[in-house]
Coordinates of C-alpha atoms and ligand atoms in Angstrom, one line a residue:
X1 CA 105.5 259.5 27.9
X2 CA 102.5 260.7 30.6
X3 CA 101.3 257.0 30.7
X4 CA 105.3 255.6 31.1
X5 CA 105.8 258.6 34.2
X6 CA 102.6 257.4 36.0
X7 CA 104.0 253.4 35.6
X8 CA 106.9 255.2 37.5
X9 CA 104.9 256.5 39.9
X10 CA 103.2 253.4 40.3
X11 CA 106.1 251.5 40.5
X12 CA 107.2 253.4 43.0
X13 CA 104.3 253.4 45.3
X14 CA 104.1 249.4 44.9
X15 CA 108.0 249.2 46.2
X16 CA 106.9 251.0 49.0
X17 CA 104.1 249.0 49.9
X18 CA 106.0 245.8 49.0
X19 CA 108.8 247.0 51.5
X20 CA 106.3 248.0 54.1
X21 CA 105.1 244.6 54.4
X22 CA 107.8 243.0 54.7
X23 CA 109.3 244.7 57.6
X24 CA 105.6 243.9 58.5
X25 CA 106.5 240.3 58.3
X26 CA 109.8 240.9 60.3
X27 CA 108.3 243.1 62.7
X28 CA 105.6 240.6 63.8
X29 CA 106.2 241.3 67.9
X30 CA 104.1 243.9 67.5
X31 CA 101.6 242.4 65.6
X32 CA 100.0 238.9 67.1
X33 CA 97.9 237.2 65.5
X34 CA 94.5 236.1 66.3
X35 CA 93.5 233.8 64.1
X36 CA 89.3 232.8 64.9
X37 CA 88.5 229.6 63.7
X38 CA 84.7 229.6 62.7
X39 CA 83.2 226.3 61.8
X40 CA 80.2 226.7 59.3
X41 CA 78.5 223.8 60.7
X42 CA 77.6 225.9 64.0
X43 CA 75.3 227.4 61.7
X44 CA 73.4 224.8 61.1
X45 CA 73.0 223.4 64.9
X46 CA 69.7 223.8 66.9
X47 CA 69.1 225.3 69.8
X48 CA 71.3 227.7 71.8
X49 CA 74.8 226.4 70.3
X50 CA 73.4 227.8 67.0
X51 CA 75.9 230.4 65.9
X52 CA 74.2 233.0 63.1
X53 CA 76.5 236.0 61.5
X54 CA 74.9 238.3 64.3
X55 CA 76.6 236.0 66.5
X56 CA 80.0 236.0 64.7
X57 CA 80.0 240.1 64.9
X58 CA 80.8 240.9 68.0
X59 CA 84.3 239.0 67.5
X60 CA 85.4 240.0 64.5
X61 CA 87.1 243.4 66.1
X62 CA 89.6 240.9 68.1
X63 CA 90.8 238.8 65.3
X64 CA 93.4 239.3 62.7
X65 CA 92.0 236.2 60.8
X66 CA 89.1 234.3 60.3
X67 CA 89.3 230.3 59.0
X68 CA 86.5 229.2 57.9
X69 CA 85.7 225.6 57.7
X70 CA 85.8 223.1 56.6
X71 CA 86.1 222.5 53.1
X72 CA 86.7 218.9 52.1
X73 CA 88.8 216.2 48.8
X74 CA 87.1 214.8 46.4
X75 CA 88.3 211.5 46.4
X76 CA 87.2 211.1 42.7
X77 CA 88.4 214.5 41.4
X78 CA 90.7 215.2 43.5
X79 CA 89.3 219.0 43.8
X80 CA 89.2 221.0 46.7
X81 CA 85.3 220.9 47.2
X82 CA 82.5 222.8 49.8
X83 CA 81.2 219.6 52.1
X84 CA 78.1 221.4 52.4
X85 CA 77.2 223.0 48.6
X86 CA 73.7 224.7 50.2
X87 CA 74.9 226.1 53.3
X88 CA 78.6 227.3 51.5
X89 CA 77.7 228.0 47.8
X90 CA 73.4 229.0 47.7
X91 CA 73.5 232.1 45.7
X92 CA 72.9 235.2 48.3
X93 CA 72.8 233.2 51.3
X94 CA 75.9 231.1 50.9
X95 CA 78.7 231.3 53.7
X96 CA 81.6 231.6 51.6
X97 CA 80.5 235.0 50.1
X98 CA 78.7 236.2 53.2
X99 CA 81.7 235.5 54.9
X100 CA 84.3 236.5 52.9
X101 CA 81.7 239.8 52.7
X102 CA 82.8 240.7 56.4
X103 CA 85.8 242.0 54.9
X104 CA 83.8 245.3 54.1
X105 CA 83.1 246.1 57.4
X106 CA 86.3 244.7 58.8
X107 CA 88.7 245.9 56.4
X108 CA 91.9 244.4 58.2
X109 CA 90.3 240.7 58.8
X110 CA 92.1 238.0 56.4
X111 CA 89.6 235.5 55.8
X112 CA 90.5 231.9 54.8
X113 CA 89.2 228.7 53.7
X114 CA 90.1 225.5 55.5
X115 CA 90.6 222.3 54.3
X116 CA 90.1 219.0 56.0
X117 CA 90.8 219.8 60.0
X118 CA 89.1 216.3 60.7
X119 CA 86.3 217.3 59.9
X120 CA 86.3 215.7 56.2
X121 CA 85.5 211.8 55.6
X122 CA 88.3 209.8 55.4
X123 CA 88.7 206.4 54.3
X124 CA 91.1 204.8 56.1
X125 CA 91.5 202.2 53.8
X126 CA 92.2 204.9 51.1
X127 CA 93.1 207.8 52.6
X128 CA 92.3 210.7 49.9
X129 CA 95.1 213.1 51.8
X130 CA 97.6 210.5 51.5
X131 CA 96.6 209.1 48.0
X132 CA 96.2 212.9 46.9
X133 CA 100.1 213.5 47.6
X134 CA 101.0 210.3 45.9
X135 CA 100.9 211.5 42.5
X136 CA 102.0 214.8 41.2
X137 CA 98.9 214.6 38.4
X138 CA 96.0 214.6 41.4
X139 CA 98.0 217.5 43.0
X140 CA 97.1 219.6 39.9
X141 CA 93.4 219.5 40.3
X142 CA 93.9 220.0 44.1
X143 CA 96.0 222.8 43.7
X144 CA 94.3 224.1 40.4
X145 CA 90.9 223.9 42.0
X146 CA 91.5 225.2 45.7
X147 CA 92.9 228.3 43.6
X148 CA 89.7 228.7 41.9
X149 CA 87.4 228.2 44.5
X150 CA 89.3 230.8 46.7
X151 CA 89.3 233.6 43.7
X152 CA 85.8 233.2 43.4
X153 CA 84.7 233.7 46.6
X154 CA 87.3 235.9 47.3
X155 CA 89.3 234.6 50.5
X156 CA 92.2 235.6 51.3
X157 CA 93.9 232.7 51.2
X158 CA 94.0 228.5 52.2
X159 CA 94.3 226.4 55.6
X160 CA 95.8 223.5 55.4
X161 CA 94.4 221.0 58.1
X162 CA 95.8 218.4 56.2
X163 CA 94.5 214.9 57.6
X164 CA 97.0 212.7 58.1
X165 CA 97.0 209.8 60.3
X166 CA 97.2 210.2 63.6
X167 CA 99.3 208.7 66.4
X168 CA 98.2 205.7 68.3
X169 CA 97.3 206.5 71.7
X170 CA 99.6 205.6 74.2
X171 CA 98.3 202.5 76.6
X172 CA 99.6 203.4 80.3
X173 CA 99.7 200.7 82.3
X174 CA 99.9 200.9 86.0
X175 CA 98.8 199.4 89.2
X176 CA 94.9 198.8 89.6
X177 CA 92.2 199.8 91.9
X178 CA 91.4 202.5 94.1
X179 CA 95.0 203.4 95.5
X180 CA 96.8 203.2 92.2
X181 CA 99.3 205.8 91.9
X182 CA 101.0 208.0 88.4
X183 CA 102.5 204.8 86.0
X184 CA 104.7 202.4 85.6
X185 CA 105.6 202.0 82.1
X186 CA 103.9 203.6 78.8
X187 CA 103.5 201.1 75.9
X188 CA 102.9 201.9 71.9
X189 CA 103.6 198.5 71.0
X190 CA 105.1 198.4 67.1
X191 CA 102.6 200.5 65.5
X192 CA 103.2 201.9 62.5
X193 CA 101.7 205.2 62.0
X194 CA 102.4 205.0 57.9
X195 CA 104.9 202.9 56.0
X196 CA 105.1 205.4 53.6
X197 CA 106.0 208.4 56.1
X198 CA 109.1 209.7 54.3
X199 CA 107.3 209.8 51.3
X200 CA 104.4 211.3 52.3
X201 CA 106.4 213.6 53.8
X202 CA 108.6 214.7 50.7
X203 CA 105.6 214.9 48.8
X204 CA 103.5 217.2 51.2
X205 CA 106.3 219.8 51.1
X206 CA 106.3 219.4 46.6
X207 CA 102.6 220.0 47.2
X208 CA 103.0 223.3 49.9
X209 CA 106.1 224.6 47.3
X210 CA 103.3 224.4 44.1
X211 CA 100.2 225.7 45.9
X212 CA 102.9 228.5 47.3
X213 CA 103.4 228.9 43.5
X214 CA 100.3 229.3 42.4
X215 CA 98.9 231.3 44.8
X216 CA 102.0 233.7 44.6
X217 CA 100.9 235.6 41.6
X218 CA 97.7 237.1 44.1
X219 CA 99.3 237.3 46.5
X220 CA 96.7 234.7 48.5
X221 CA 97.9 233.4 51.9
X222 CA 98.8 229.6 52.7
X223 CA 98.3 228.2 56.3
X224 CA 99.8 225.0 57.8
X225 CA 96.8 224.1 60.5
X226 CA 99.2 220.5 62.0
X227 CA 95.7 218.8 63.7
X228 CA 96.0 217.3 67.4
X229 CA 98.0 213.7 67.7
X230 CA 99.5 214.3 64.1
X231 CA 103.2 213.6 64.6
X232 CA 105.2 216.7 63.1
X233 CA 108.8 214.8 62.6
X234 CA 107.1 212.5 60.4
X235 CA 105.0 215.0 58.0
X236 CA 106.5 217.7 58.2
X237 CA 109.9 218.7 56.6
X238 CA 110.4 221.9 58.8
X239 CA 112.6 223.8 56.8
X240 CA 112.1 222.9 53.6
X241 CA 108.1 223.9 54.3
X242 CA 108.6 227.2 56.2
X243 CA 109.3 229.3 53.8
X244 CA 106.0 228.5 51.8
X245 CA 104.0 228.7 54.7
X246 CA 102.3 231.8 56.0
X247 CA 102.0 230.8 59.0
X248 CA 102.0 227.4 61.2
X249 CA 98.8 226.8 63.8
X250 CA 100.1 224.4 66.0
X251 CA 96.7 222.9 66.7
X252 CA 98.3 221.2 70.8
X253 CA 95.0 220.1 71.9
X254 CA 92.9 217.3 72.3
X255 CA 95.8 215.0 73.5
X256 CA 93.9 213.1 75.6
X257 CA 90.7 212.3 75.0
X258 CA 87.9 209.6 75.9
X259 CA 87.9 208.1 72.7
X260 CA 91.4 207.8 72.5
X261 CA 92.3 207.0 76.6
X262 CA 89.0 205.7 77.9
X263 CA 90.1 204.2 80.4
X264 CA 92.3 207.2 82.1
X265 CA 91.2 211.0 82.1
X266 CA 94.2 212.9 82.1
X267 CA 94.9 216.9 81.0
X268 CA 93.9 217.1 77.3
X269 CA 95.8 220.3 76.3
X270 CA 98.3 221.3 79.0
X271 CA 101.2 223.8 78.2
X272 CA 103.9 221.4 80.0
X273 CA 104.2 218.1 80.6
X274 CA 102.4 216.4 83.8
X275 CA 104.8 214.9 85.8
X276 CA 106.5 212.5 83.5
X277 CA 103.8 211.3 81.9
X278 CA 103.1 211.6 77.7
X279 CA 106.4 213.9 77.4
X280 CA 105.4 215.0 73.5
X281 CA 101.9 215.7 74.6
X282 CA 102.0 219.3 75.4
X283 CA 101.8 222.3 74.1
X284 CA 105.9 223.8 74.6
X285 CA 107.1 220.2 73.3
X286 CA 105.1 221.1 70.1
X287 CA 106.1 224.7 69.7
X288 CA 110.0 223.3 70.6
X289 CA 109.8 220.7 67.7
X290 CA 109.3 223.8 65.3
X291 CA 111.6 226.1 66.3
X292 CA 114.5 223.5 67.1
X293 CA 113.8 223.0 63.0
X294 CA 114.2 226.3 62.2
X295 CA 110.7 227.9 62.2
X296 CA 110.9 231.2 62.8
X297 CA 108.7 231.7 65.9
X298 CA 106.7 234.9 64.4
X299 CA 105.2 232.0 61.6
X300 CA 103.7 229.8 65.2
X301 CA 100.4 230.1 66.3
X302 CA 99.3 228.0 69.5
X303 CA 95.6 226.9 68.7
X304 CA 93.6 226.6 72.2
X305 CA 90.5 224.8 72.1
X306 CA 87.1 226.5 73.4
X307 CA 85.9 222.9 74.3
X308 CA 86.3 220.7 77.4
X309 CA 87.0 216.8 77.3
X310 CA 84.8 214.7 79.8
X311 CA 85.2 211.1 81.3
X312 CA 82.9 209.0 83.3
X313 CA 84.2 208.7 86.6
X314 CA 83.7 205.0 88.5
X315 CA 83.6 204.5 92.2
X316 CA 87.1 202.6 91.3
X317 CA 88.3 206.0 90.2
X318 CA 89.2 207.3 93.8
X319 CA 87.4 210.1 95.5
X320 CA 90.3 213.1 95.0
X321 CA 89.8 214.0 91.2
X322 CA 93.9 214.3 90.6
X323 CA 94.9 213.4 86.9
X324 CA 95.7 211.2 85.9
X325 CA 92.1 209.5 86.8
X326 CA 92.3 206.4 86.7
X327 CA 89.3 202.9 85.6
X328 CA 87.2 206.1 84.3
X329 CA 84.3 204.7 81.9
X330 CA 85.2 206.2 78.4
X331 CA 83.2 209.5 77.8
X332 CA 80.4 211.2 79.7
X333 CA 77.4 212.0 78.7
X334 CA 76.8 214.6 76.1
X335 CA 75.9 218.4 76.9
X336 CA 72.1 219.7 75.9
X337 CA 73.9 221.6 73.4
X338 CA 76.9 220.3 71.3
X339 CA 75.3 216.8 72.0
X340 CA 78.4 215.0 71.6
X341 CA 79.2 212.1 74.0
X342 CA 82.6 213.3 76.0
X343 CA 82.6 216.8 74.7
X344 CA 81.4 220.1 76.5
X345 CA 81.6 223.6 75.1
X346 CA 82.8 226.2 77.4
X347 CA 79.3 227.3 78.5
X348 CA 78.5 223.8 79.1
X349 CA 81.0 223.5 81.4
X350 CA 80.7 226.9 82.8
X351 CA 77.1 225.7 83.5
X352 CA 77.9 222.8 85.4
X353 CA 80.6 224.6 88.1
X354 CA 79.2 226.0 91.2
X355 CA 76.3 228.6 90.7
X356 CA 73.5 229.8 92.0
X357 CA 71.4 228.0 89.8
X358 CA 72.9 223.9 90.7
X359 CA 74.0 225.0 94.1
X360 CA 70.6 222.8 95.5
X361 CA 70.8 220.5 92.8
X362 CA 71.6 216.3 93.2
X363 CA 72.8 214.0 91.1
X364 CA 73.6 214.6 87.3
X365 CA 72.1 218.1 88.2
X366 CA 74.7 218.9 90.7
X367 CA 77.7 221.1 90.6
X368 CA 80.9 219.7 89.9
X369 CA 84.1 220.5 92.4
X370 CA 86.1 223.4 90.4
X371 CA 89.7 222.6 90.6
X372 CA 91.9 225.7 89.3
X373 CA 95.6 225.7 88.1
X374 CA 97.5 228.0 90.5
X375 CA 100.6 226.4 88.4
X376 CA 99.3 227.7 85.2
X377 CA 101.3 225.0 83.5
X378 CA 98.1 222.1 82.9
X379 CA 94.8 223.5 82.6
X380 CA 91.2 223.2 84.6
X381 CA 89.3 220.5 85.9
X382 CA 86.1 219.9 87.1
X383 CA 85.1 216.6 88.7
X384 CA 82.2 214.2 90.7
X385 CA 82.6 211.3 92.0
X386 CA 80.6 208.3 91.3
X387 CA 77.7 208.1 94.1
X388 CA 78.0 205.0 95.9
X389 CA 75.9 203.1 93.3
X390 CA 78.4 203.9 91.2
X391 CA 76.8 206.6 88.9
X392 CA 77.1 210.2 87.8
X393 CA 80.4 210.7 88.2
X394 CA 82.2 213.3 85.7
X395 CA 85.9 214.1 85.1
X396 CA 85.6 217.2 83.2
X397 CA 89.3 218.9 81.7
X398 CA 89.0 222.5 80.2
X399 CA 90.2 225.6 78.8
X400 CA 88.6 228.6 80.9
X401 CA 89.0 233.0 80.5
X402 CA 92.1 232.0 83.1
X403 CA 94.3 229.0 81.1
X404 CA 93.5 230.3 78.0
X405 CA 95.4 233.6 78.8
X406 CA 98.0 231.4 80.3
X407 CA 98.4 230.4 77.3
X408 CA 98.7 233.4 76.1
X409 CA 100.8 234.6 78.5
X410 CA 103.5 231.6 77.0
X411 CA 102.7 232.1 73.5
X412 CA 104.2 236.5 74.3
X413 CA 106.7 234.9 76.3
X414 CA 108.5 232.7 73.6
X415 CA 108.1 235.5 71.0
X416 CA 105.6 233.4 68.8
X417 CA 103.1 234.6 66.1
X418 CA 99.8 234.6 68.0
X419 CA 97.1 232.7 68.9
X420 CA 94.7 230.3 67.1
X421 CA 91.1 229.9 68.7
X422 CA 89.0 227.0 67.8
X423 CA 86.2 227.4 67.9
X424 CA 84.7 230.5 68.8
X425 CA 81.3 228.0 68.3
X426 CA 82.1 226.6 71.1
X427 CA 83.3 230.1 73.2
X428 CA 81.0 231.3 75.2
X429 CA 79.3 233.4 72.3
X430 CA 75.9 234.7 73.7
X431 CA 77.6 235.8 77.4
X432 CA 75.3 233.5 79.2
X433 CA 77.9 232.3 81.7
X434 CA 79.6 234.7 82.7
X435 CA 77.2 238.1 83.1
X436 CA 76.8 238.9 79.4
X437 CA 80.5 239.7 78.1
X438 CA 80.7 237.7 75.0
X439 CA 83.1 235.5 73.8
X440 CA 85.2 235.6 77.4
X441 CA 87.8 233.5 76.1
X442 CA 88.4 235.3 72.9
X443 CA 88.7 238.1 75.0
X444 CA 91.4 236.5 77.4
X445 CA 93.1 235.9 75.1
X446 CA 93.1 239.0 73.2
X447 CA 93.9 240.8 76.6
X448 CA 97.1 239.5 76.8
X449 CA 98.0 239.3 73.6
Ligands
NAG1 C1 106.9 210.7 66.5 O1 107.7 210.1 65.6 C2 109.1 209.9 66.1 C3 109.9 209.3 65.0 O2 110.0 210.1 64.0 C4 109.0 209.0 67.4 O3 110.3 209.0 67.9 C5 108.1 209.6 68.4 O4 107.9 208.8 69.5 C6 106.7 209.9 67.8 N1 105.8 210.5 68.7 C7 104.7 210.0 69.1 C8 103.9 210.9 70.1 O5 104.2 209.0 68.8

């Protein structure tokens, strides 16, 4: 009789707190997300773009979730598996429990394992993600396995950055030479992203519906991460997705790049479209797509990259820096830190504008021209042109303190979920740039937020 009266009781409690979530859920104006994206290989780096826990700290008081990544297929198995078994899984030192550990100290902090978000092997000639959906008996270990791995190490959930392929880049063609002006004509030619689109996009919902299911009985979250140049209307079945989905990071980046456009720099990640160029390629065209299908704009996150995309400028690129840029040289060269051909971390850049330190400086060692966004519709640049032997020059787009709260700013003004920050790696962690305030775009954003 006691034991029944306390079930009551019990009962009764749970209904409350079942309630108070979900007008939670409903009541999500007041409640943006932050959701910090924290990439375990930072750990591992050398050098001053090493990220430790210590590191990590100091953000952790401004986001609502952490994703950690990246987890990775095995194409064999079919299991969701760590790509990195001493780093993630070393008894006492392993980043999945250490990480998953910060929950003690931040008690409100969701943590979640990622999957895929590029950063897994593919081959393209067997795509594991695609061949994965393509039979409901390799979803079981999937599903069965991504389940384990986050009980045990006791996330709060799953990310999907499912990897599928990725749209062609789109070849502008236009006049040439130094006073060639915006484009004629934008060409795809006939390529076909994948045949099997409509199936791969039936099939990717059946999988969402029976992770959903099995993670139900936890109560473990399930993220949609949709990765840069991944078109949405032909993966993603809006509504029949949605309502399996925790949330949606809408990961609007990255859309130009100099792997992909080497031979034009152009904005990589702006909010609205440039002048009639690359209409889809923006960040309100993908946030539109979603809620024209019925996504409910407290599930969208806008991810804003901590990274800046750089091109080689050539004396034939002009002397005035306007995007689009054109007869650039593919990427530049890599920054001391991230090391990556093309690819500058916030500090990096932050480094190269004016500053006390380049203001003397020639050459490679120079500053680069800062060019703002009074518009706050595109994002920054920085640029140099080629010296008249036709070297050193840099065409530098990036996401700064100021755009990043623009995009904030957009992200409050449509009424959407939050924010997703990738990386904070790449943020500027230790302060160095800009007088010792760590992690100034986290902050940005969290300040308008
Ligand atoms: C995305 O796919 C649709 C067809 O479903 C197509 O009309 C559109 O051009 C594609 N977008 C890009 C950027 O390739």
């Amino acid at each position: 009789m006691r034991a029944q009266q306390q079930n009551m009781k019990l009962f009764g409690l749970l209904s409350l707190l079942v309630g108070a979530l979900a007008i939670g859920q409903i009541n999500a104006a007041g409640n943006t997300h932050l959701v910090c994206y924290y990439d375990g290989g930072s750990f591992v780096r050398e050098g001053l773009s090493k990220l430790t826990l210590n590191d990590l700290e100091p953000a952790l008081q401004f986001c609502t979730h952490l994703v950690y990544g990246f987890a990775g297929i095995n194409p064999t198995s079919n299991k969701l598996v760590s790509n990195n078994e001493k780093l993630d899984l070393d008894v006492g030192s392993g980043l999945y429990r250490t990480v998953t550990g910060l929950k003690k100290k931040y008690p409100a902090l969701k943590v979640l394992l990622s999957v895929g978000g590029d950063r897994d092997q593919v081959d393209p000639d067997n795509n594991k993600y695609l061949t994965l959906l393509e039979s409901s008996n390799a979803r079981i270990p999937f599903i069965n396995s991504a389940h384990s791995l986050v009980k045990t190490y006791g996330f709060d959930g799953l990310d999907l950055g499912w990897q599928f392929p990725k749209n062609k880049p789109k070849k502008v063609h236009g006049g040439i030479g130094k006073f060639w002006k915006g484009f004629k004509k934008i060409f795809t030619g006939d390529f076909v992203v994948d045949e099997k689109a409509e199936e791969h996009k039936e099939e990717f919902t059946a999988l969402v519906r029976e992770l959903k299911n099995a993670f139900r009985p936890d109560g473990y979250l399930l993220g949609l991460s949709v990765l840069p140049n991944v078109n949405s209307s032909l993966f993603y079945d809006v509504p029949a997705l949605i309502n399996n989905l925790d949330y949606v990071n809408l990961h609007a980046y990255d859309f130009q790049t100099p792997e992909r456009n080497p031979e034009v720099a152009d904005f990589p990640a702006p909010i609205y479209e440039p002048n009639e160029r690359h209409p889809e390629a923006n960040v309100n065209y993908q946030v539109q797509f979603w809620l024209n299908n019925h996504a409910p704009a407290s599930k969208l996150n806008v991810a804003i990259a901590t990274w800046g995309r750089a091109w080689k400028m050539t004396k034939d690129s002009g002397l005035t820096g306007l995007p689009p840029v054109a007869e650039t040289d593919g990427a530049a060269p890599a920054g001391l830190q991230t090391q990556t051909a093309g690819f500058l971390s916030w500090p990096e850049v932050c480094a190269k504008l004016p500053n006390p330190a380049n203001q003397h400086l020639k050459g490679a060692d120079g500053p680069l021209r800062k060019v703002g966004d009074p518009t706050k519709r595109f994002g920054s640049y920085a640029y140099r042109s080629a010296d008249d032997s036709g070297e050193n020059g840099v065409w530098v787009a990036y996401e700064d303190p100021d755009t990043a709260a623009n995009k904030a700013t957009f992200v409050k003004a449509k009424g959407l979920g939050g924010v997703a920050l990738v990386d904070l790696s790449f943020d500027d962690f230790r302060g160095g740039c800009t007088g010792g305030e760590e992690y100034p775009i986290l902050r940005a954003i969290k300040y308008k937020l």
